[in-house]
Structure formats: C-alpha cells, structure tokens
C-alpha cells in the first residue's frame, strides 16, 4: 500500500510545514494506512521479547491504550538478532504511563519519555509524537539556524509518529493486540533487501539531525546492510554539520558505535565516508601519514570486538587512548624537546592537552580521561624490567589496561616483543620468582648504592 499523501510529500523533500500547507489547501483528507503484516507472515516471536517489555505492552493494552514494540527491537527480531533493548510506543501520555506503573520515572528534556524499571532492565515508553507543522508554540518545537531540531514535544498518533523516525528499517511497529507488524514506509521490504533507507528526503532529514549520519553507519556495520545511494550522497554533502552537534551527544554516539561489537566495521565505514575526521580530527591527521598507527588502531578495534563477543568488559578510555595515542606521542615529543621532563611526565601532560582539544568535538567525561592519561603515562615504565620500581608496576591500579595497551603496541612492532613477553610471564609467577625475574636481591636492588645516612642537622643546610 502506498504511503499516504503527507508521507509522499515529505518523501519528496517538502518540509513538514510545506506539506501541511498543501494538504490543508487541497481539501484532501489525508489518512495514512499501514501495510499490516499478520503474525503468520513474519518471524517476530514473543520468545524474543523480554518478559518485562511484554508486561509493559500488555498492561498498556489492557488499560485501553495502543501498545507497540518499535524501533531496533522489531528490526533485530526480524533479522534473528536477539534484541536486548526494547522500546515501546503508545498513545498514552507520559503522565498516563506513569499512573499505570509504580516503577516508572519520566525523564528527558528533548523528549519526555517514561522509563519503566525492572531491576537492571529499563523499558523505554515513548508517547507517539507528530512532526511539527509550524503551528505549535515556540516552547514545543525549536530549530537551530542549520535546520537542526533542538526540541520537539508535540504528541500525535502512530501514523504521525512514523514519519519522525530515521530509517525505514527502524520504523516498524509490532502490535501487542494481535502480534502483527505495522509498516508505513516499506521497512519490511528494506530489511529483507538489507538496506538503510531514509524516511523522507535524506538532505532534509540529515539537516534536522546530523547524528543520523552516524546512525546510518552504525546500523550498516551492525546489520551488514548497504546504505542507500541517496543517503550516501546526502552524507557527503552535509558531513560538516556534525560539528554543530553537541559534544556530549557525540560521546553517547561514540559509545554506541564502538562498544557494540562492530567497532572495526564501523571505523572502516566512517573512514570510507570521510566522517571519522569530523569526530577525531587529530587522529585522522595522524592516520593519513602513519601506516603503523593505522595498524595499531585496527588491532585495537579487532581486539575490542573480540572482547565484546566474549562478553568481556570494554572501557571507552582504552579506545580513546588508542585513537589519541599518535597525537599524544607527537605533542609529548615536542614537550620533551622544549622542557626537561621524563617521558612519562611528557606523555601525561600531552594526554591532558590532546584530550582537551578533543573535547571540542566529543566531550569525554573526566572519569575516562583521567584513567586514560594514567594508562598512557605508564607506557615508558614497561621499558625497564629490573628493580623494585619495575616490579611495583604490577601492583599499579592501571597495570591491566596499560599492559593490554602495551601488548597491542607489541603486536604492531611499536614495542619490543621479548620485553612484552617478559611482562606476560611475570604475571603468572609467585613472589619469589618475581624477585628473581626483576633481579631484586633480598638485601636491596642491584646497581643501586645505599644512601649514606644523613648527619643530624644537615637538613637545615640543604635549604
Ligand atoms: P539500537 O538499540 O540497536 O541502537 P535502535 O534502532 O533501537 O537501535 P535507538 O537509538 O534505541 O535505536 O532508537 C530507537 C528508535 O527511535 C529508532 O529505531 C528510531 O526509530 C528512533 N530514533 C532514534 N534516534 C533517532 C534519530 N536521531 N532520528 C530519528 N529517529 C530516531
Ligand atoms: Mg534501541
């Protein structure tokens, strides 16, 4: 079934206000009808939906509201990908949702959302919203000078909600009333054909929210989909708009792009579409000139994906340290030439400076920059493997991260292989073996002379 006229007008690149104007003046009643895919014709089974999400859906439905599973969970379930994150769409207002669930909190400034909490799991319930038609009060909708939506909170019906979503594959609604899927935009077919297609005119939709460029890349990487040519060409035209996106939002997106198990593919696509430099300009610059650094970044991305696949923890500070390593080393080199300081000190200060520059693009919370600096400043300490100070490195609270980082460097020839193996072996040794490995005699360290005891009163003279 073709999308309704309003949708078609939006597809054609008209703004919402223009579409609305035409519809009002044409006298045509515009009713959007979805294609409904009944349960026997699709493979989304309730076994794939978390019990908590089902509870929320059923309770909304029982209270007389519409209740749909929407977005990524429907898409992933259709692809057999076992969704973990469940978003619910409903015609109940946030306050009405709150009234139904004791364990519910209303959050969000940009969008008012209900979070229904079950222990660790949060089910996000969003009231259907309409695209702005220019008649709402200034308080409800706001754009910046590039057309970016700053805030929109106009409630609507499901057939209005759908046009606000980004890609057709993300705009399917699973109806808990009869387990059918409602498709207004051809998302069902696009999922079968494995393609990322923008709802509406890509140029207009990317201007509204440039983060959609990163989302296109992220979904293409995760789902192994092709990005539709019209989206690719709009991205090429509008990539500079990413610099208008608040750095805090880009940090959230950074986490989603690089910690979801598809970091390598995501990086390759960002690079291919010239978007990586918009996020990490200093890294981009170094990558252009240094192939070894490229191999290092690639090894780290592969390693991150492996860890995610094994359900091991990943911290964003590690990959941030990897991306910023070459720029930090460069600045540290300059610092060491100019001022007398140890390599560790120089790396620490350079890490501070480079992370500071990076903040203007992607704001990295201090809880990640501080350990990143420590991890990088520890690197020179792996170069010495004799004596107590070297032994003490094993007890440092950043040892593990710093060691993993050093191992990656060794993997691409940026650190001595034998020395790297030494650090691997000593971790499995007992205290006595370690003393021998680090050549520490019971009395003291080799090669270090005992300090003469100070004479009484000498401290005063020293001043
Ligand atoms: P995943 O959870 O795997 O990251 P998702 O598709 O569920 O993927 P979310 O960020 O959780 O992504 O968003 C849920 C849904 O909200 C999306 O599927 C999409 O329909 C809509 N959406 C989210 N962000 C945007 C955006 N920036 N522009 C338009 N629609 C969006
Ligand atoms: Mg989601």
Short mmCIF file of C-alpha atoms and ligand atoms in Angstrom, two decimals:
data_model
loop_
_atom_site.label_atom_id
_atom_site.label_comp_id
_atom_site.label_asym_id
_atom_site.label_seq_id
_atom_site.Cartn_x
_atom_site.Cartn_y
_atom_site.Cartn_z
CA UNK A 1 0.00 0.00 0.00
CA UNK A 2 1.49 3.39 -0.92
CA UNK A 3 2.26 5.74 1.91
CA UNK A 4 -0.27 8.49 2.42
CA UNK A 5 -0.05 11.79 0.67
CA UNK A 6 1.53 13.52 3.63
CA UNK A 7 4.28 10.91 3.70
CA UNK A 8 4.76 11.23 -0.03
CA UNK A 9 5.10 14.98 0.23
CA UNK A 10 7.68 14.53 2.94
CA UNK A 11 9.43 11.90 0.84
CA UNK A 12 9.52 14.46 -1.93
CA UNK A 13 11.62 16.74 0.19
CA UNK A 14 8.98 19.21 1.30
CA UNK A 15 9.28 20.44 4.83
CA UNK A 16 6.53 19.45 7.22
CA UNK A 17 5.17 22.95 7.19
CA UNK A 18 5.05 22.95 3.36
CA UNK A 19 3.37 19.55 3.26
CA UNK A 20 0.85 20.61 5.83
CA UNK A 21 0.11 23.79 3.91
CA UNK A 22 -0.51 21.90 0.67
CA UNK A 23 -2.72 19.32 2.38
CA UNK A 24 -4.82 21.93 4.12
CA UNK A 25 -5.37 23.84 0.91
CA UNK A 26 -6.05 20.81 -1.25
CA UNK A 27 -9.12 19.81 0.75
CA UNK A 28 -7.95 16.16 0.60
CA UNK A 29 -8.49 14.07 3.72
CA UNK A 30 -5.14 12.52 4.34
CA UNK A 31 -5.33 9.27 6.24
CA UNK A 32 -2.27 7.14 6.46
CA UNK A 33 -2.87 3.41 6.33
CA UNK A 34 -0.11 0.97 7.15
CA UNK A 35 0.59 -2.30 5.47
CA UNK A 36 -0.21 -4.83 8.18
CA UNK A 37 1.94 -7.94 8.23
CA UNK A 38 -0.03 -10.57 10.18
CA UNK A 39 1.69 -12.88 12.65
CA UNK A 40 1.93 -15.91 10.32
CA UNK A 41 3.75 -13.77 7.73
CA UNK A 42 6.65 -12.68 9.95
CA UNK A 43 9.11 -14.29 12.36
CA UNK A 44 8.94 -11.99 15.39
CA UNK A 45 8.16 -14.34 18.21
CA UNK A 46 7.28 -13.35 21.77
CA UNK A 47 10.12 -15.60 22.91
CA UNK A 48 12.46 -12.94 21.55
CA UNK A 49 10.83 -10.17 23.59
CA UNK A 50 11.84 -9.69 27.22
CA UNK A 51 9.20 -10.58 29.78
CA UNK A 52 9.36 -7.08 31.19
CA UNK A 53 8.73 -5.50 27.81
CA UNK A 54 5.78 -7.86 27.35
CA UNK A 55 4.45 -6.88 30.78
CA UNK A 56 4.55 -3.20 29.83
CA UNK A 57 2.90 -3.83 26.47
CA UNK A 58 0.13 -5.96 27.94
CA UNK A 59 -0.64 -3.57 30.76
CA UNK A 60 -0.89 -0.57 28.43
CA UNK A 61 -3.09 -2.56 26.10
CA UNK A 62 -5.34 -3.72 28.92
CA UNK A 63 -5.75 -0.13 30.08
CA UNK A 64 -7.15 0.70 26.66
CA UNK A 65 -4.09 2.28 25.06
CA UNK A 66 -2.32 1.30 21.88
CA UNK A 67 0.91 -0.50 22.66
CA UNK A 68 3.60 -1.36 20.12
CA UNK A 69 7.13 -2.56 20.28
CA UNK A 70 9.02 -0.24 17.99
CA UNK A 71 12.41 0.56 16.53
CA UNK A 72 15.52 -1.54 16.85
CA UNK A 73 13.95 -4.44 18.71
CA UNK A 74 11.46 -5.20 15.93
CA UNK A 75 14.17 -4.80 13.31
CA UNK A 76 16.62 -7.04 15.16
CA UNK A 77 14.00 -9.70 15.92
CA UNK A 78 13.07 -9.82 12.22
CA UNK A 79 16.74 -10.37 11.43
CA UNK A 80 17.05 -13.12 14.05
CA UNK A 81 19.47 -11.00 16.08
CA UNK A 82 18.06 -11.45 19.61
CA UNK A 83 17.24 -7.87 20.64
CA UNK A 84 18.37 -6.77 24.08
CA UNK A 85 16.92 -3.30 24.23
CA UNK A 86 13.16 -2.73 24.00
CA UNK A 87 11.36 0.49 23.13
CA UNK A 88 7.62 0.81 23.40
CA UNK A 89 5.43 3.27 21.52
CA UNK A 90 1.99 4.18 22.80
CA UNK A 91 -0.80 6.72 22.53
CA UNK A 92 -0.83 7.06 26.35
CA UNK A 93 0.66 10.35 27.54
CA UNK A 94 3.77 10.16 29.73
CA UNK A 95 1.75 11.02 32.84
CA UNK A 96 -0.77 8.29 31.95
CA UNK A 97 2.08 5.79 31.60
CA UNK A 98 3.40 6.88 34.97
CA UNK A 99 -0.01 6.35 36.52
CA UNK A 100 -0.03 2.74 35.29
CA UNK A 101 3.41 1.74 36.58
CA UNK A 102 4.72 2.23 40.08
CA UNK A 103 8.29 1.64 38.89
CA UNK A 104 8.18 4.45 36.32
CA UNK A 105 10.13 7.68 36.02
CA UNK A 106 9.62 10.47 33.50
CA UNK A 107 12.88 11.66 32.01
CA UNK A 108 14.30 13.79 29.22
CA UNK A 109 14.29 17.39 28.24
CA UNK A 110 14.43 16.99 24.48
CA UNK A 111 11.86 14.20 24.50
CA UNK A 112 9.73 13.43 27.50
CA UNK A 113 9.97 9.67 27.98
CA UNK A 114 8.76 7.18 30.54
CA UNK A 115 11.29 4.72 31.92
CA UNK A 116 9.76 1.65 33.49
CA UNK A 117 12.37 -0.06 35.60
CA UNK A 118 12.60 -3.76 36.43
CA UNK A 119 15.84 -4.26 38.35
CA UNK A 120 18.62 -3.77 35.79
CA UNK A 121 16.28 -3.62 32.83
CA UNK A 122 14.64 -0.40 31.72
CA UNK A 123 11.79 -0.41 29.22
CA UNK A 124 11.54 2.92 27.47
CA UNK A 125 7.98 4.01 26.73
CA UNK A 126 7.53 6.90 24.31
CA UNK A 127 4.26 8.60 23.52
CA UNK A 128 3.63 8.90 19.77
CA UNK A 129 4.78 12.25 18.54
CA UNK A 130 3.84 14.28 15.49
CA UNK A 131 6.24 16.02 13.16
CA UNK A 132 5.99 19.74 13.71
CA UNK A 133 3.66 21.58 11.32
CA UNK A 134 4.78 25.05 12.28
CA UNK A 135 1.74 25.81 14.38
CA UNK A 136 2.98 24.64 17.75
CA UNK A 137 4.10 27.08 20.36
CA UNK A 138 7.80 28.01 20.39
CA UNK A 139 8.10 26.03 23.60
CA UNK A 140 7.24 22.77 21.83
CA UNK A 141 9.48 22.89 18.78
CA UNK A 142 12.76 24.67 18.12
CA UNK A 143 15.34 24.53 15.31
CA UNK A 144 18.82 25.98 15.05
CA UNK A 145 19.96 28.07 12.09
CA UNK A 146 21.04 24.94 10.13
CA UNK A 147 17.62 23.34 10.48
CA UNK A 148 18.65 21.06 13.34
CA UNK A 149 15.78 20.16 15.65
CA UNK A 150 16.61 21.31 19.15
CA UNK A 151 13.45 20.27 20.91
CA UNK A 152 10.13 18.83 19.86
CA UNK A 153 7.42 17.58 22.07
CA UNK A 154 4.21 17.55 20.10
CA UNK A 155 2.19 14.44 20.78
CA UNK A 156 0.42 12.71 17.93
CA UNK A 157 -0.86 9.41 16.60
CA UNK A 158 1.06 6.41 15.33
CA UNK A 159 0.62 7.50 11.71
CA UNK A 160 2.33 10.77 12.57
CA UNK A 161 4.98 9.20 14.77
CA UNK A 162 6.30 7.06 11.94
CA UNK A 163 7.49 9.97 9.79
CA UNK A 164 9.75 11.27 12.50
CA UNK A 165 11.82 8.09 12.64
CA UNK A 166 15.11 7.96 10.82
CA UNK A 167 15.30 4.86 8.61
CA UNK A 168 12.62 2.59 7.21
CA UNK A 169 14.13 -0.43 8.99
CA UNK A 170 13.69 1.40 12.30
CA UNK A 171 10.06 2.32 11.72
CA UNK A 172 8.22 -0.97 12.14
CA UNK A 173 5.61 -1.32 14.88
CA UNK A 174 4.81 -4.66 16.48
CA UNK A 175 1.26 -4.58 17.79
CA UNK A 176 0.76 -6.45 21.06
CA UNK A 177 -3.01 -6.58 20.41
CA UNK A 178 -2.67 -9.18 17.62
CA UNK A 179 1.12 -9.65 17.15
CA UNK A 180 1.03 -8.10 13.67
CA UNK A 181 3.61 -5.65 12.32
CA UNK A 182 2.52 -2.26 11.02
CA UNK A 183 4.63 -0.88 8.21
CA UNK A 184 4.01 2.61 6.84
CA UNK A 185 7.26 3.13 4.96
CA UNK A 186 8.31 -0.13 3.31
CA UNK A 187 10.65 -1.05 6.15
CA UNK A 188 9.71 -4.71 5.99
CA UNK A 189 10.95 -4.99 2.41
CA UNK A 190 14.07 -2.90 3.10
CA UNK A 191 15.01 -5.28 5.89
CA UNK A 192 14.65 -8.27 3.53
CA UNK A 193 16.77 -6.40 0.99
CA UNK A 194 19.23 -5.38 3.68
CA UNK A 195 19.33 -1.66 3.00
CA UNK A 196 19.35 1.51 5.06
CA UNK A 197 16.82 3.86 3.51
CA UNK A 198 15.96 7.26 4.93
CA UNK A 199 12.34 8.13 5.61
CA UNK A 200 11.73 11.30 3.63
CA UNK A 201 14.30 13.41 1.86
CA UNK A 202 17.79 12.47 3.15
CA UNK A 203 19.14 16.01 2.86
CA UNK A 204 16.27 17.42 4.89
CA UNK A 205 16.40 14.64 7.48
CA UNK A 206 20.17 14.86 7.92
CA UNK A 207 19.95 18.61 8.36
CA UNK A 208 17.33 18.06 11.06
CA UNK A 209 19.67 15.76 12.91
CA UNK A 210 23.22 15.21 11.60
CA UNK A 211 23.74 12.36 14.09
CA UNK A 212 21.62 10.31 11.69
CA UNK A 213 24.76 10.08 9.52
CA UNK A 214 26.50 8.22 12.32
CA UNK A 215 23.42 6.12 12.93
CA UNK A 216 23.37 5.10 9.26
CA UNK A 217 26.99 3.97 9.58
CA UNK A 218 26.32 2.19 12.86
CA UNK A 219 23.37 0.22 11.54
CA UNK A 220 25.16 -0.60 8.28
CA UNK A 221 28.05 -2.01 10.33
CA UNK A 222 25.91 -3.88 12.83
CA UNK A 223 23.38 -5.32 10.39
CA UNK A 224 25.67 -5.67 7.40
CA UNK A 225 23.28 -3.52 5.35
CA UNK A 226 24.04 -1.26 2.40
CA UNK A 227 23.42 2.43 2.82
CA UNK A 228 21.07 3.69 0.14
CA UNK A 229 22.81 5.83 -2.50
CA UNK A 230 20.64 8.86 -1.75
CA UNK A 231 21.72 8.74 1.90
CA UNK A 232 25.37 8.37 0.89
CA UNK A 233 25.26 11.42 -1.34
CA UNK A 234 23.43 13.49 1.30
CA UNK A 235 26.09 12.48 3.85
CA UNK A 236 28.84 13.61 1.51
CA UNK A 237 27.16 16.97 1.16
CA UNK A 238 26.36 17.56 4.82
CA UNK A 239 29.16 15.93 6.78
CA UNK A 240 30.39 19.30 8.09
CA UNK A 241 27.13 19.67 10.02
CA UNK A 242 28.43 17.12 12.52
CA UNK A 243 30.45 19.93 14.05
CA UNK A 244 27.19 21.58 15.18
CA UNK A 245 26.18 18.58 17.24
CA UNK A 246 26.67 18.99 20.99
CA UNK A 247 29.86 17.11 22.01
CA UNK A 248 28.03 15.29 24.81
CA UNK A 249 25.64 13.72 22.32
CA UNK A 250 28.57 12.66 20.14
CA UNK A 251 30.12 10.92 23.14
CA UNK A 252 26.93 8.87 23.58
CA UNK A 253 27.03 8.01 19.91
CA UNK A 254 30.73 7.18 20.13
CA UNK A 255 29.92 4.59 22.80
CA UNK A 256 27.19 3.04 20.69
CA UNK A 257 29.42 2.95 17.61
CA UNK A 258 32.49 1.45 19.21
CA UNK A 259 31.28 -0.72 22.06
CA UNK A 260 28.61 -2.76 20.33
CA UNK A 261 30.88 -5.41 18.86
CA UNK A 262 31.26 -3.90 15.37
CA UNK A 263 33.95 -1.33 16.04
CA UNK A 264 36.19 -2.35 13.15
CA UNK A 265 33.47 -2.26 10.52
CA UNK A 266 32.10 1.00 11.95
CA UNK A 267 35.53 2.59 11.77
CA UNK A 268 36.01 1.44 8.17
CA UNK A 269 32.67 2.90 7.13
CA UNK A 270 33.31 6.17 8.96
CA UNK A 271 36.64 6.36 7.19
CA UNK A 272 35.18 5.48 3.80
CA UNK A 273 32.54 8.19 4.10
CA UNK A 274 35.01 10.80 5.42
CA UNK A 275 33.21 11.11 8.73
CA UNK A 276 35.92 9.86 11.08
CA UNK A 277 37.85 13.11 10.76
CA UNK A 278 34.77 15.03 11.84
CA UNK A 279 34.89 13.16 15.15
CA UNK A 280 38.64 12.76 15.72
CA UNK A 281 40.42 15.38 13.63
CA UNK A 282 43.86 14.90 15.24
CA UNK A 283 43.68 11.12 14.88
CA UNK A 284 42.52 11.46 11.28
CA UNK A 285 45.53 13.64 10.54
CA UNK A 286 47.98 11.12 12.03
CA UNK A 287 46.32 8.21 10.26
CA UNK A 288 46.80 9.96 6.93
CA UNK A 289 50.56 9.97 7.44
CA UNK A 290 51.42 6.94 9.55
CA UNK A 291 50.52 3.45 8.37
CA UNK A 292 51.84 1.86 11.53
CA UNK A 293 49.43 3.89 13.59
CA UNK A 294 46.68 2.67 11.28
CA UNK A 295 47.67 -0.93 12.02
CA UNK A 296 47.67 -0.17 15.73
CA UNK A 297 44.17 1.33 15.58
CA UNK A 298 42.97 -1.64 13.57
CA UNK A 299 44.44 -4.14 16.05
CA UNK A 300 42.70 -2.30 18.88
CA UNK A 301 39.36 -2.34 17.08
CA UNK A 302 39.63 -6.06 16.38
CA UNK A 303 40.57 -6.63 20.00
CA UNK A 304 37.59 -4.57 21.23
CA UNK A 305 35.18 -6.54 19.05
CA UNK A 306 36.67 -9.80 20.31
CA UNK A 307 36.18 -8.73 23.92
CA UNK A 308 32.56 -7.77 23.28
CA UNK A 309 31.95 -11.11 21.57
CA UNK A 310 33.36 -12.87 24.65
CA UNK A 311 31.19 -10.75 26.97
CA UNK A 312 34.30 -9.18 28.49
CA UNK A 313 34.13 -5.62 29.74
CA UNK A 314 35.26 -2.79 27.47
CA UNK A 315 36.01 0.69 28.68
CA UNK A 316 35.80 3.69 26.38
CA UNK A 317 39.02 5.09 27.83
CA UNK A 318 41.01 2.30 26.19
CA UNK A 319 39.90 3.03 22.65
CA UNK A 320 40.11 6.77 23.28
CA UNK A 321 43.70 6.21 24.38
CA UNK A 322 44.32 4.25 21.18
CA UNK A 323 42.79 6.93 18.93
CA UNK A 324 44.68 9.71 20.67
CA UNK A 325 47.98 7.82 21.06
CA UNK A 326 49.77 9.16 17.97
CA UNK A 327 48.71 12.80 18.52
CA UNK A 328 49.71 12.49 22.18
CA UNK A 329 53.09 10.99 21.32
CA UNK A 330 53.71 13.82 18.89
CA UNK A 331 52.92 16.50 21.48
CA UNK A 332 54.93 14.65 24.13
CA UNK A 333 57.93 14.65 21.78
CA UNK A 334 57.68 18.42 21.36
CA UNK A 335 57.33 18.89 25.12
CA UNK A 336 60.42 16.80 25.79
CA UNK A 337 62.45 18.80 23.32
CA UNK A 338 61.36 22.09 24.82
CA UNK A 339 61.42 21.31 28.51
CA UNK A 340 63.35 18.88 30.60
CA UNK A 341 60.94 16.21 31.68
CA UNK A 342 60.67 12.45 31.79
CA UNK A 343 58.88 10.59 29.04
CA UNK A 344 56.15 9.62 31.46
CA UNK A 345 55.62 13.21 32.55
CA UNK A 346 55.57 14.43 28.96
CA UNK A 347 53.02 11.78 27.99
CA UNK A 348 50.83 12.72 30.95
CA UNK A 349 50.84 16.40 30.05
CA UNK A 350 50.42 15.74 26.33
CA UNK A 351 47.49 13.44 27.08
CA UNK A 352 45.92 16.25 29.06
CA UNK A 353 46.38 18.73 26.18
CA UNK A 354 45.24 16.44 23.38
CA UNK A 355 42.21 15.20 25.34
CA UNK A 356 41.39 18.87 25.95
CA UNK A 357 41.44 19.60 22.20
CA UNK A 358 39.35 16.52 21.53
CA UNK A 359 36.67 17.75 23.96
CA UNK A 360 35.56 20.38 21.50
CA UNK A 361 34.29 17.56 19.24
CA UNK A 362 33.40 14.75 21.59
CA UNK A 363 33.13 15.54 25.24
CA UNK A 364 34.80 12.79 27.20
CA UNK A 365 33.85 12.70 30.87
CA UNK A 366 36.73 13.11 33.33
CA UNK A 367 36.17 9.63 34.68
CA UNK A 368 37.52 8.40 31.36
CA UNK A 369 40.20 10.99 30.55
CA UNK A 370 41.91 10.61 33.94
CA UNK A 371 42.49 6.82 33.68
CA UNK A 372 43.39 7.22 30.01
CA UNK A 373 46.17 9.63 30.96
CA UNK A 374 47.45 7.22 33.59
CA UNK A 375 47.38 4.30 31.17
CA UNK A 376 49.42 6.21 28.60
CA UNK A 377 51.86 7.74 31.07
CA UNK A 378 52.68 4.21 32.31
CA UNK A 379 53.88 3.07 28.88
CA UNK A 380 57.56 4.05 29.35
CA UNK A 381 57.65 2.08 32.59
CA UNK A 382 57.33 -1.19 30.67
CA UNK A 383 60.71 -0.48 29.11
CA UNK A 384 62.56 -1.27 32.35
CA UNK A 385 62.29 -4.76 33.80
CA UNK A 386 64.86 -4.63 36.55
CA UNK A 387 64.46 -3.44 40.10
CA UNK A 388 61.77 -2.72 42.60
CA UNK A 389 60.14 0.16 40.72
CA UNK A 390 59.59 -2.12 37.73
CA UNK A 391 58.17 -4.83 40.00
CA UNK A 392 55.83 -2.30 41.59
CA UNK A 393 54.28 -1.59 38.22
CA UNK A 394 52.46 -4.93 38.56
CA UNK A 395 50.56 -3.50 41.53
CA UNK A 396 49.57 -0.24 39.86
CA UNK A 397 45.82 0.18 39.59
CA UNK A 398 46.10 0.87 35.84
CA UNK A 399 48.50 -2.00 35.23
CA UNK A 400 45.98 -4.19 33.45
CA UNK A 401 44.86 -1.54 30.98
CA UNK A 402 48.40 -0.27 30.46
CA UNK A 403 49.59 -3.85 29.88
CA UNK A 404 46.85 -4.56 27.33
CA UNK A 405 47.75 -1.31 25.59
CA UNK A 406 51.45 -2.23 25.54
CA UNK A 407 50.62 -5.69 24.14
CA UNK A 408 48.76 -4.08 21.27
CA UNK A 409 51.77 -1.89 20.61
CA UNK A 410 53.94 -5.00 20.57
CA UNK A 411 51.55 -6.65 18.12
CA UNK A 412 52.29 -3.94 15.54
CA UNK A 413 56.00 -3.58 16.30
CA UNK A 414 55.70 -0.43 18.40
CA UNK A 415 57.12 -2.23 21.46
CA UNK A 416 59.83 -4.86 21.93
CA UNK A 417 58.35 -8.36 21.64
CA UNK A 418 60.67 -10.05 24.16
CA UNK A 419 60.07 -7.41 26.76
CA UNK A 420 56.33 -7.70 26.19
CA UNK A 421 56.57 -11.48 26.77
CA UNK A 422 58.50 -10.84 29.96
CA UNK A 423 55.55 -8.80 31.31
CA UNK A 424 53.17 -11.57 30.35
CA UNK A 425 55.25 -14.25 32.10
CA UNK A 426 55.85 -12.42 35.36
CA UNK A 427 52.13 -12.12 35.93
CA UNK A 428 51.96 -15.87 36.44
CA UNK A 429 54.90 -16.01 38.84
CA UNK A 430 54.88 -16.16 42.61
CA UNK A 431 56.54 -13.52 44.80
CA UNK A 432 59.87 -15.34 44.98
CA UNK A 433 60.08 -15.96 41.25
CA UNK A 434 59.28 -12.34 40.63
CA UNK A 435 62.16 -11.16 42.80
CA UNK A 436 64.44 -13.28 40.66
CA UNK A 437 62.91 -12.08 37.37
CA UNK A 438 63.28 -8.45 38.32
CA UNK A 439 66.77 -9.22 39.70
CA UNK A 440 65.99 -7.94 43.14
CA UNK A 441 68.19 -9.39 45.85
CA UNK A 442 66.76 -9.87 49.32
CA UNK A 443 69.00 -7.06 50.64
CA UNK A 444 68.12 -4.46 48.10
CA UNK A 445 68.24 -3.62 44.45
CA UNK A 446 71.25 -4.32 42.29
CA UNK A 447 73.20 -1.41 40.98
CA UNK A 448 71.71 1.00 43.47
CA UNK A 449 74.01 2.34 46.13
CA UNK A 450 72.73 2.66 49.60
CA UNK A 451 72.27 6.27 50.58
CA UNK A 452 74.56 7.49 53.32
CA UNK A 453 72.59 8.24 56.46
CA UNK A 454 72.08 11.97 56.86
CA UNK A 455 74.09 13.70 59.55
CA UNK A 456 72.00 15.38 62.17
CA UNK A 457 71.26 18.98 61.27
CA UNK A 458 72.16 18.50 57.60
CA UNK A 459 68.55 19.06 56.54
CA UNK A 460 68.77 22.70 57.60
CA UNK A 461 71.86 23.28 55.49
CA UNK A 462 70.18 21.81 52.45
CA UNK A 463 67.57 24.55 52.35
P1 LIG B 1 19.86 0.05 18.84
O1 LIG B 1 19.06 -0.01 20.10
O2 LIG B 1 20.31 -1.23 18.26
O3 LIG B 1 20.95 1.05 18.93
P2 LIG B 1 17.58 1.40 17.77
O4 LIG B 1 17.06 1.48 16.37
O5 LIG B 1 16.67 0.81 18.79
O6 LIG B 1 18.93 0.62 17.69
P3 LIG B 1 17.62 3.69 19.42
O7 LIG B 1 18.64 4.78 19.47
O8 LIG B 1 17.39 2.84 20.58
O9 LIG B 1 18.00 2.83 18.16
O10 LIG B 1 16.26 4.41 18.98
C1 LIG B 1 15.00 3.75 18.95
C2 LIG B 1 14.22 4.21 17.73
O11 LIG B 1 13.97 5.62 17.83
C3 LIG B 1 14.92 4.04 16.42
O12 LIG B 1 14.74 2.75 15.90
C4 LIG B 1 14.29 5.10 15.56
O13 LIG B 1 13.03 4.68 15.08
C5 LIG B 1 14.06 6.23 16.55
N1 LIG B 1 15.20 7.16 16.59
C6 LIG B 1 16.22 7.14 17.45
N2 LIG B 1 17.09 8.13 17.22
C7 LIG B 1 16.59 8.82 16.18
C8 LIG B 1 17.01 9.97 15.45
N3 LIG B 1 18.15 10.59 15.77
N4 LIG B 1 16.22 10.40 14.44
C9 LIG B 1 15.08 9.77 14.14
N5 LIG B 1 14.65 8.68 14.76
C10 LIG B 1 15.38 8.21 15.77
MG1 LIG B 2 17.00 0.75 20.89
#
